[in-house]
């Protein structure tokens, strides 16, 4: 399993809207973080879909190493 690229070592706060779908970048290469822009093509990564069931601010993982993808679980603070 290839290692994802660390986009940033902190989460991306983002207000999601009820009923909308979001595609979180898992590979870390997107130029439109924290979302997929297609840059994963040719890698073994693919985006993770998140369907918002309420309008609220969530914290998408920026380091791409979270154990609770697509959200930050604090793993970024333990990365070497
Ligand atoms: Fe990273 Fe698509 S650009 S998963
Ligand atoms: Fe990835 Fe926090 S930003 S776990």
JSON list of C-alpha atoms and ligand atoms in Angstrom, two decimals:
[
{"chain": "A", "resi": 1, "resn": "UNK", "atom": "CA", "xyz": [0.00, 0.00, 0.00]},
{"chain": "A", "resi": 2, "resn": "UNK", "atom": "CA", "xyz": [1.52, 3.28, -1.12]},
{"chain": "A", "resi": 3, "resn": "UNK", "atom": "CA", "xyz": [1.69, 6.14, 1.33]},
{"chain": "A", "resi": 4, "resn": "UNK", "atom": "CA", "xyz": [-0.57, 9.08, 0.64]},
{"chain": "A", "resi": 5, "resn": "UNK", "atom": "CA", "xyz": [0.97, 12.52, 0.22]},
{"chain": "A", "resi": 6, "resn": "UNK", "atom": "CA", "xyz": [0.56, 14.77, 3.25]},
{"chain": "A", "resi": 7, "resn": "UNK", "atom": "CA", "xyz": [-1.42, 17.75, 1.97]},
{"chain": "A", "resi": 8, "resn": "UNK", "atom": "CA", "xyz": [-1.13, 19.54, 5.32]},
{"chain": "A", "resi": 9, "resn": "UNK", "atom": "CA", "xyz": [-0.57, 18.46, 8.91]},
{"chain": "A", "resi": 10, "resn": "UNK", "atom": "CA", "xyz": [-3.87, 19.76, 10.17]},
{"chain": "A", "resi": 11, "resn": "UNK", "atom": "CA", "xyz": [-7.55, 19.32, 9.28]},
{"chain": "A", "resi": 12, "resn": "UNK", "atom": "CA", "xyz": [-9.55, 21.42, 6.84]},
{"chain": "A", "resi": 13, "resn": "UNK", "atom": "CA", "xyz": [-12.64, 22.85, 8.56]},
{"chain": "A", "resi": 14, "resn": "UNK", "atom": "CA", "xyz": [-15.48, 22.98, 6.05]},
{"chain": "A", "resi": 15, "resn": "UNK", "atom": "CA", "xyz": [-19.20, 23.64, 6.26]},
{"chain": "A", "resi": 16, "resn": "UNK", "atom": "CA", "xyz": [-21.08, 20.81, 4.54]},
{"chain": "A", "resi": 17, "resn": "UNK", "atom": "CA", "xyz": [-24.68, 21.15, 3.42]},
{"chain": "A", "resi": 18, "resn": "UNK", "atom": "CA", "xyz": [-27.49, 18.66, 4.03]},
{"chain": "A", "resi": 19, "resn": "UNK", "atom": "CA", "xyz": [-28.06, 16.38, 1.06]},
{"chain": "A", "resi": 20, "resn": "UNK", "atom": "CA", "xyz": [-24.82, 17.25, -0.74]},
{"chain": "A", "resi": 21, "resn": "UNK", "atom": "CA", "xyz": [-22.09, 14.77, -1.55]},
{"chain": "A", "resi": 22, "resn": "UNK", "atom": "CA", "xyz": [-18.39, 15.48, -1.16]},
{"chain": "A", "resi": 23, "resn": "UNK", "atom": "CA", "xyz": [-15.38, 13.59, -2.49]},
{"chain": "A", "resi": 24, "resn": "UNK", "atom": "CA", "xyz": [-12.49, 13.71, -0.08]},
{"chain": "A", "resi": 25, "resn": "UNK", "atom": "CA", "xyz": [-9.04, 13.44, -1.62]},
{"chain": "A", "resi": 26, "resn": "UNK", "atom": "CA", "xyz": [-7.36, 10.31, -0.23]},
{"chain": "A", "resi": 27, "resn": "UNK", "atom": "CA", "xyz": [-4.11, 10.55, -2.20]},
{"chain": "A", "resi": 28, "resn": "UNK", "atom": "CA", "xyz": [-3.09, 14.01, -1.02]},
{"chain": "A", "resi": 29, "resn": "UNK", "atom": "CA", "xyz": [-2.20, 15.24, -4.52]},
{"chain": "A", "resi": 30, "resn": "UNK", "atom": "CA", "xyz": [-5.29, 17.31, -5.28]},
{"chain": "A", "resi": 31, "resn": "UNK", "atom": "CA", "xyz": [-4.77, 21.04, -5.79]},
{"chain": "A", "resi": 32, "resn": "UNK", "atom": "CA", "xyz": [-8.31, 21.57, -4.49]},
{"chain": "A", "resi": 33, "resn": "UNK", "atom": "CA", "xyz": [-7.88, 20.26, -0.93]},
{"chain": "A", "resi": 34, "resn": "UNK", "atom": "CA", "xyz": [-9.53, 18.64, 0.88]},
{"chain": "A", "resi": 35, "resn": "UNK", "atom": "CA", "xyz": [-11.44, 17.47, -2.18]},
{"chain": "A", "resi": 36, "resn": "UNK", "atom": "CA", "xyz": [-10.50, 15.27, -5.13]},
{"chain": "A", "resi": 37, "resn": "UNK", "atom": "CA", "xyz": [-9.58, 16.99, -8.40]},
{"chain": "A", "resi": 38, "resn": "UNK", "atom": "CA", "xyz": [-8.73, 13.82, -10.33]},
{"chain": "A", "resi": 39, "resn": "UNK", "atom": "CA", "xyz": [-4.99, 13.96, -9.59]},
{"chain": "A", "resi": 40, "resn": "UNK", "atom": "CA", "xyz": [-5.11, 10.43, -8.11]},
{"chain": "A", "resi": 41, "resn": "UNK", "atom": "CA", "xyz": [-5.39, 8.99, -11.60]},
{"chain": "A", "resi": 42, "resn": "UNK", "atom": "CA", "xyz": [-2.72, 6.36, -12.17]},
{"chain": "A", "resi": 43, "resn": "UNK", "atom": "CA", "xyz": [-2.23, 5.80, -8.42]},
{"chain": "A", "resi": 44, "resn": "UNK", "atom": "CA", "xyz": [-3.87, 3.18, -6.23]},
{"chain": "A", "resi": 45, "resn": "UNK", "atom": "CA", "xyz": [-5.89, 5.84, -4.43]},
{"chain": "A", "resi": 46, "resn": "UNK", "atom": "CA", "xyz": [-9.45, 6.88, -5.04]},
{"chain": "A", "resi": 47, "resn": "UNK", "atom": "CA", "xyz": [-11.55, 9.52, -3.28]},
{"chain": "A", "resi": 48, "resn": "UNK", "atom": "CA", "xyz": [-13.89, 8.75, -0.38]},
{"chain": "A", "resi": 49, "resn": "UNK", "atom": "CA", "xyz": [-17.47, 9.91, -0.72]},
{"chain": "A", "resi": 50, "resn": "UNK", "atom": "CA", "xyz": [-19.18, 11.69, 2.14]},
{"chain": "A", "resi": 51, "resn": "UNK", "atom": "CA", "xyz": [-22.91, 12.37, 2.02]},
{"chain": "A", "resi": 52, "resn": "UNK", "atom": "CA", "xyz": [-23.86, 15.15, 4.41]},
{"chain": "A", "resi": 53, "resn": "UNK", "atom": "CA", "xyz": [-26.98, 14.41, 6.47]},
{"chain": "A", "resi": 54, "resn": "UNK", "atom": "CA", "xyz": [-26.91, 17.78, 8.18]},
{"chain": "A", "resi": 55, "resn": "UNK", "atom": "CA", "xyz": [-25.49, 21.21, 7.62]},
{"chain": "A", "resi": 56, "resn": "UNK", "atom": "CA", "xyz": [-22.54, 21.65, 9.95]},
{"chain": "A", "resi": 57, "resn": "UNK", "atom": "CA", "xyz": [-18.82, 22.29, 10.06]},
{"chain": "A", "resi": 58, "resn": "UNK", "atom": "CA", "xyz": [-16.73, 19.14, 9.75]},
{"chain": "A", "resi": 59, "resn": "UNK", "atom": "CA", "xyz": [-12.97, 18.68, 9.88]},
{"chain": "A", "resi": 60, "resn": "UNK", "atom": "CA", "xyz": [-11.67, 16.85, 6.84]},
{"chain": "A", "resi": 61, "resn": "UNK", "atom": "CA", "xyz": [-8.30, 15.16, 7.32]},
{"chain": "A", "resi": 62, "resn": "UNK", "atom": "CA", "xyz": [-5.47, 17.07, 5.63]},
{"chain": "A", "resi": 63, "resn": "UNK", "atom": "CA", "xyz": [-2.64, 14.66, 6.41]},
{"chain": "A", "resi": 64, "resn": "UNK", "atom": "CA", "xyz": [-4.46, 11.75, 4.69]},
{"chain": "A", "resi": 65, "resn": "UNK", "atom": "CA", "xyz": [-3.36, 9.34, 7.44]},
{"chain": "A", "resi": 66, "resn": "UNK", "atom": "CA", "xyz": [-6.45, 9.50, 9.67]},
{"chain": "A", "resi": 67, "resn": "UNK", "atom": "CA", "xyz": [-7.89, 6.24, 11.03]},
{"chain": "A", "resi": 68, "resn": "UNK", "atom": "CA", "xyz": [-11.33, 7.79, 10.62]},
{"chain": "A", "resi": 69, "resn": "UNK", "atom": "CA", "xyz": [-11.24, 8.93, 6.99]},
{"chain": "A", "resi": 70, "resn": "UNK", "atom": "CA", "xyz": [-12.38, 11.31, 5.65]},
{"chain": "A", "resi": 71, "resn": "UNK", "atom": "CA", "xyz": [-12.26, 13.12, 8.96]},
{"chain": "A", "resi": 72, "resn": "UNK", "atom": "CA", "xyz": [-9.39, 14.16, 11.21]},
{"chain": "A", "resi": 73, "resn": "UNK", "atom": "CA", "xyz": [-8.90, 11.86, 14.21]},
{"chain": "A", "resi": 74, "resn": "UNK", "atom": "CA", "xyz": [-5.76, 13.51, 15.57]},
{"chain": "A", "resi": 75, "resn": "UNK", "atom": "CA", "xyz": [-3.33, 11.12, 13.83]},
{"chain": "A", "resi": 76, "resn": "UNK", "atom": "CA", "xyz": [-1.64, 14.13, 12.19]},
{"chain": "A", "resi": 77, "resn": "UNK", "atom": "CA", "xyz": [0.03, 14.99, 15.50]},
{"chain": "A", "resi": 78, "resn": "UNK", "atom": "CA", "xyz": [1.77, 11.59, 15.59]},
{"chain": "A", "resi": 79, "resn": "UNK", "atom": "CA", "xyz": [3.19, 11.62, 12.07]},
{"chain": "A", "resi": 80, "resn": "UNK", "atom": "CA", "xyz": [6.99, 11.60, 11.77]},
{"chain": "B", "resi": 1, "resn": "LIG", "atom": "FE1", "xyz": [-6.61, 12.71, -4.40]},
{"chain": "B", "resi": 1, "resn": "LIG", "atom": "FE2", "xyz": [-8.50, 12.22, -6.18]},
{"chain": "B", "resi": 1, "resn": "LIG", "atom": "S1", "xyz": [-7.04, 13.79, -6.24]},
{"chain": "B", "resi": 1, "resn": "LIG", "atom": "S2", "xyz": [-8.10, 11.15, -4.37]},
{"chain": "B", "resi": 2, "resn": "LIG", "atom": "FE1", "xyz": [-5.19, 13.94, 9.30]},
{"chain": "B", "resi": 2, "resn": "LIG", "atom": "FE2", "xyz": [-5.78, 15.20, 11.53]},
{"chain": "B", "resi": 2, "resn": "LIG", "atom": "S1", "xyz": [-5.36, 16.07, 9.64]},
{"chain": "B", "resi": 2, "resn": "LIG", "atom": "S2", "xyz": [-5.65, 13.09, 11.22]}
]
